[in-house]
Coordinates of C-alpha atoms in Angstrom, one line a residue:
M1 CA 113.1 -6.1 -96.1
N2 CA 115.7 -5.5 -98.5
T3 CA 114.1 -4.2 -101.0
N4 CA 111.3 -2.7 -98.6
Q5 CA 112.2 0.9 -99.4
I6 CA 113.5 0.6 -103.1
F7 CA 111.1 2.6 -105.7
D8 CA 110.0 1.0 -108.5
W9 CA 107.8 3.8 -111.0
S10 CA 105.1 1.1 -111.8
R11 CA 104.4 -0.2 -108.2
F12 CA 104.1 3.7 -107.5
T13 CA 101.6 4.0 -109.9
A14 CA 99.8 1.3 -109.1
T15 CA 99.7 2.6 -105.2
L16 CA 98.3 6.3 -106.3
R17 CA 95.6 4.1 -108.3
K18 CA 95.0 2.1 -105.7
D19 CA 95.0 4.6 -102.9
W20 CA 92.4 6.8 -105.6
A21 CA 89.9 4.1 -106.2
G22 CA 90.0 3.4 -102.2
N23 CA 89.4 7.5 -101.3
G24 CA 89.1 9.5 -104.6
R25 CA 85.3 9.5 -103.5
L26 CA 85.6 10.8 -100.3
I27 CA 88.4 13.5 -101.7
L28 CA 85.7 14.7 -104.2
L29 CA 83.0 14.8 -101.8
V30 CA 85.3 16.8 -99.4
L31 CA 86.4 18.6 -102.6
A32 CA 82.6 20.3 -103.5
G33 CA 82.2 21.6 -100.0
I34 CA 85.2 23.0 -100.2
Y35 CA 84.3 24.5 -103.5
L36 CA 80.7 25.4 -102.4
L37 CA 82.0 26.7 -99.1
F38 CA 84.5 28.9 -101.0
T39 CA 81.5 30.3 -103.9
I40 CA 79.2 31.1 -101.3
Y41 CA 82.2 32.8 -99.0
L42 CA 83.0 35.2 -102.4
I43 CA 79.6 36.0 -103.3
G44 CA 78.6 37.0 -100.1
G45 CA 81.7 39.1 -99.9
N46 CA 81.0 40.6 -103.0
L47 CA 77.5 41.8 -102.4
E48 CA 78.3 42.9 -98.4
S49 CA 81.3 44.9 -100.0
R50 CA 78.7 45.8 -103.3
G51 CA 82.6 44.9 -105.4
M52 CA 84.5 47.8 -103.2
E53 CA 86.4 45.9 -101.5
G54 CA 89.5 43.3 -103.0
N55 CA 87.7 39.8 -103.7
S56 CA 89.8 37.9 -101.3
I57 CA 88.7 35.0 -98.9
S58 CA 90.5 34.7 -95.1
P59 CA 94.0 32.7 -96.0
T60 CA 93.2 30.5 -92.8
L61 CA 90.0 28.9 -94.6
T62 CA 92.7 28.1 -97.5
F63 CA 94.8 26.9 -94.9
L64 CA 92.8 24.4 -93.2
A65 CA 90.9 23.4 -96.4
M66 CA 94.1 21.9 -97.3
S67 CA 94.7 20.4 -93.8
L68 CA 91.6 18.7 -93.7
I69 CA 92.4 17.2 -97.4
A70 CA 96.3 16.3 -95.8
S71 CA 94.4 14.8 -92.8
L72 CA 92.9 12.3 -95.1
G73 CA 96.1 10.4 -95.9
F74 CA 97.7 7.5 -94.0
S75 CA 94.0 6.2 -93.9
G76 CA 95.6 2.6 -94.3
L77 CA 96.3 3.4 -90.7
I78 CA 93.4 3.6 -89.0
N79 CA 92.6 0.3 -87.5
K80 CA 94.3 -3.6 -87.9
G81 CA 92.2 -4.9 -90.7
K82 CA 93.1 -1.7 -93.1
R83 CA 97.0 -2.3 -91.8
T84 CA 97.0 -5.4 -92.6
D85 CA 95.7 -5.0 -95.9
Y86 CA 97.7 -1.6 -96.7
L87 CA 101.2 -2.0 -95.4
T88 CA 100.9 -6.0 -96.9
T89 CA 100.7 -4.8 -100.0
S90 CA 103.7 -5.1 -103.0
S91 CA 104.4 -1.8 -102.9
S92 CA 108.0 -0.9 -100.9
M93 CA 106.8 2.2 -97.9
T94 CA 109.0 4.7 -100.0
E95 CA 106.1 4.3 -102.3
K96 CA 103.2 3.9 -100.3
F97 CA 104.5 7.4 -98.4
A98 CA 105.3 9.1 -101.8
A99 CA 101.7 8.0 -102.7
N100 CA 100.0 9.8 -100.0
A101 CA 102.2 12.7 -100.0
L102 CA 101.4 13.1 -103.6
I103 CA 98.1 13.1 -103.4
Y104 CA 97.0 14.2 -100.0
V105 CA 99.4 17.0 -99.4
I106 CA 100.8 18.4 -102.9
G107 CA 97.5 16.9 -104.4
G108 CA 95.3 19.0 -101.8
I109 CA 97.3 22.0 -102.3
V110 CA 96.9 22.3 -105.2
A111 CA 93.0 21.2 -105.3
V112 CA 92.1 23.7 -102.9
L113 CA 93.6 26.5 -105.6
V114 CA 91.8 25.0 -108.0
C115 CA 88.2 24.9 -105.9
L116 CA 89.0 28.9 -104.9
G117 CA 89.8 29.4 -108.6
L118 CA 86.6 27.9 -109.9
A119 CA 85.2 29.2 -106.9
D120 CA 85.8 32.7 -108.1
V121 CA 84.7 32.2 -111.9
T122 CA 81.3 31.0 -110.1
R123 CA 80.6 33.7 -108.4
M124 CA 81.4 36.1 -111.5
A125 CA 78.8 34.2 -113.7
V126 CA 76.1 34.1 -110.9
L127 CA 76.8 38.1 -110.1
W128 CA 77.5 39.5 -113.5
F129 CA 74.2 40.0 -115.0
F130 CA 73.7 42.1 -111.9
R131 CA 75.9 44.4 -111.8
D132 CA 75.5 48.1 -112.2
D133 CA 76.8 51.5 -110.8
S134 CA 76.1 49.9 -107.3
L135 CA 77.5 46.3 -107.5
L136 CA 80.6 46.0 -109.5
V137 CA 81.7 42.2 -110.3
S138 CA 85.2 42.3 -110.6
G139 CA 87.7 39.8 -112.4
P140 CA 88.8 36.5 -110.9
T141 CA 91.5 37.8 -108.6
A142 CA 90.4 36.1 -105.6
F143 CA 93.5 33.8 -105.6
A144 CA 96.0 37.1 -105.8
N145 CA 94.2 39.0 -103.0
T146 CA 94.0 35.6 -100.7
A147 CA 97.6 35.8 -100.9
I148 CA 98.5 39.7 -100.7
R149 CA 95.9 39.4 -97.3
Y150 CA 98.0 36.7 -96.0
V151 CA 101.0 38.6 -96.0
E152 CA 99.4 42.2 -95.7
M153 CA 99.0 40.9 -92.0
W154 CA 102.6 42.1 -90.7
Q155 CA 104.3 43.8 -94.2
Y156 CA 102.8 45.7 -97.5
G157 CA 103.8 43.2 -100.7
D158 CA 102.4 42.6 -104.1
F159 CA 101.4 39.1 -105.9
W160 CA 104.6 38.2 -106.7
S161 CA 106.1 39.2 -103.6
C162 CA 103.6 37.6 -101.6
L163 CA 103.2 33.8 -103.3
P164 CA 106.2 32.4 -102.0
K165 CA 105.1 33.2 -98.4
Y166 CA 101.8 32.2 -98.9
L167 CA 102.9 29.0 -100.7
F168 CA 105.3 28.3 -97.7
N169 CA 102.4 28.3 -95.0
C170 CA 100.3 26.0 -96.9
L171 CA 103.7 23.5 -96.8
W172 CA 103.6 24.0 -93.7
Y173 CA 100.3 23.2 -92.4
V174 CA 99.6 20.7 -94.8
S175 CA 103.1 18.9 -93.6
L176 CA 101.9 19.4 -89.8
F177 CA 98.5 17.6 -90.8
M178 CA 99.8 14.7 -92.7
L179 CA 102.6 13.8 -90.2
G180 CA 98.8 13.9 -87.7
S181 CA 97.8 11.4 -90.0
I182 CA 101.0 8.9 -89.3
L183 CA 100.7 10.0 -85.6
W184 CA 96.9 10.1 -84.7
P185 CA 95.5 7.4 -87.8
K186 CA 92.2 8.1 -86.1
N187 CA 90.4 11.8 -85.7
S188 CA 93.9 13.2 -87.4
F189 CA 92.4 16.8 -88.2
S190 CA 90.7 17.4 -84.7
K191 CA 93.9 16.5 -83.1
T192 CA 96.5 17.4 -85.4
L193 CA 95.1 20.8 -84.7
I194 CA 95.2 21.0 -80.8
A195 CA 98.7 20.2 -81.3
M196 CA 98.8 23.2 -84.1
L197 CA 97.3 25.7 -81.0
V198 CA 99.2 25.1 -78.6
Y199 CA 102.0 25.9 -80.8
W200 CA 100.8 28.6 -81.5
I201 CA 100.3 29.8 -77.9
I202 CA 104.0 28.7 -77.3
M203 CA 105.3 31.0 -80.0
G204 CA 102.9 33.6 -78.6
I205 CA 104.2 33.6 -75.3
I206 CA 108.4 33.3 -76.7
E207 CA 107.7 36.8 -78.7
L208 CA 105.5 38.3 -74.9
Y209 CA 108.5 37.2 -72.7
G210 CA 111.2 37.9 -75.6
S211 CA 109.8 41.4 -76.5
N212 CA 109.3 41.9 -72.3
F213 CA 113.2 41.3 -72.1
S214 CA 114.3 43.6 -74.8
F215 CA 116.3 41.0 -76.7
S216 CA 117.3 42.2 -79.8
I217 CA 115.2 39.5 -82.1
F218 CA 112.1 40.0 -80.9
T219 CA 111.7 44.3 -80.2
E220 CA 109.9 44.3 -83.6
H221 CA 107.3 42.2 -84.9
E222 CA 109.0 42.0 -88.1
N223 CA 112.1 40.3 -86.6
F224 CA 109.9 38.2 -85.0
M225 CA 107.7 37.3 -87.8
E226 CA 111.3 36.1 -89.7
F227 CA 112.6 34.4 -86.7
E228 CA 109.4 32.7 -86.8
R229 CA 109.8 31.5 -90.3
C230 CA 113.0 30.0 -89.6
I231 CA 110.5 27.8 -87.0
D232 CA 108.1 27.3 -89.2
G233 CA 110.7 25.9 -91.6
I234 CA 112.8 23.7 -89.5
V235 CA 109.3 22.5 -88.5
I236 CA 108.5 21.5 -91.8
I237 CA 111.7 20.1 -92.1
L238 CA 111.1 17.7 -89.0
C239 CA 107.1 16.7 -90.5
W240 CA 108.7 15.4 -93.8
V241 CA 111.7 13.5 -91.6
G242 CA 109.7 12.7 -88.9
G243 CA 106.8 11.6 -91.2
W244 CA 108.9 9.2 -92.7
Y245 CA 110.7 7.7 -90.0
L246 CA 107.6 7.1 -88.4
F247 CA 105.6 5.8 -91.2
K248 CA 108.7 3.1 -92.3
H249 CA 108.4 1.7 -89.0
K250 CA 104.6 0.9 -88.6
N251 CA 103.7 -2.4 -88.4
I252 CA 99.8 -4.3 -88.4
I253 CA 99.9 -5.1 -84.6
S254 CA 99.7 -1.9 -82.7
L255 CA 98.3 1.7 -83.4
K256 CA 100.5 3.3 -80.9
W257 CA 102.9 5.6 -82.6
W258 CA 105.6 5.3 -79.8
K259 CA 105.8 1.7 -81.1

């Protein structure tokens, strides 16, 4: 127990290899599905608009794709047999947590954005020879336009001003679903999605009643968005701190998160 939280680089890399060996095929299949979905979405959007509109994808779709990857983490906690194998390996709880965060959280964000870029290049390759005066085929701009499209829901901005806000929201989604994979290893994605919807409903009620009572912070939508981003930052911190606390107290016998 005294060495349980010590971080060792060689054990950490071994944990990464073991986790990838166990779930790498599933991750690649999920990413292939995400890439195919993005490709169809981008090609269809280009054809429908004839290339006259910005080439982008729904930001929410990218967030949910990243969340799906994040929800695959900590699969070793699903049942007693897997927990026995997972929790009794030589790596420390710190190394297990860091490996999951790197593969499914940080890696999930990067992998989905790579899928978006590849899908955009595929769109260009498929439609390039069909371009004419009635069908414009723009360059690979889907990532930039998607980030701008997310921010433009409430304010105008260029790519470099929109990128931090977009990536911040990516981190919010994956942090929430990472915590969900620890709280509810079984059916993690659907259960966390329900919890997220409840959070949105609560925030909507706060904005509605705050504006009705003319609270200064809620009288303008932009003020509320700043307030919500602060709350989202707190949520991210709580997800990581709470996730680590719950994970290091996991045991082989019980699946219940409160034990």
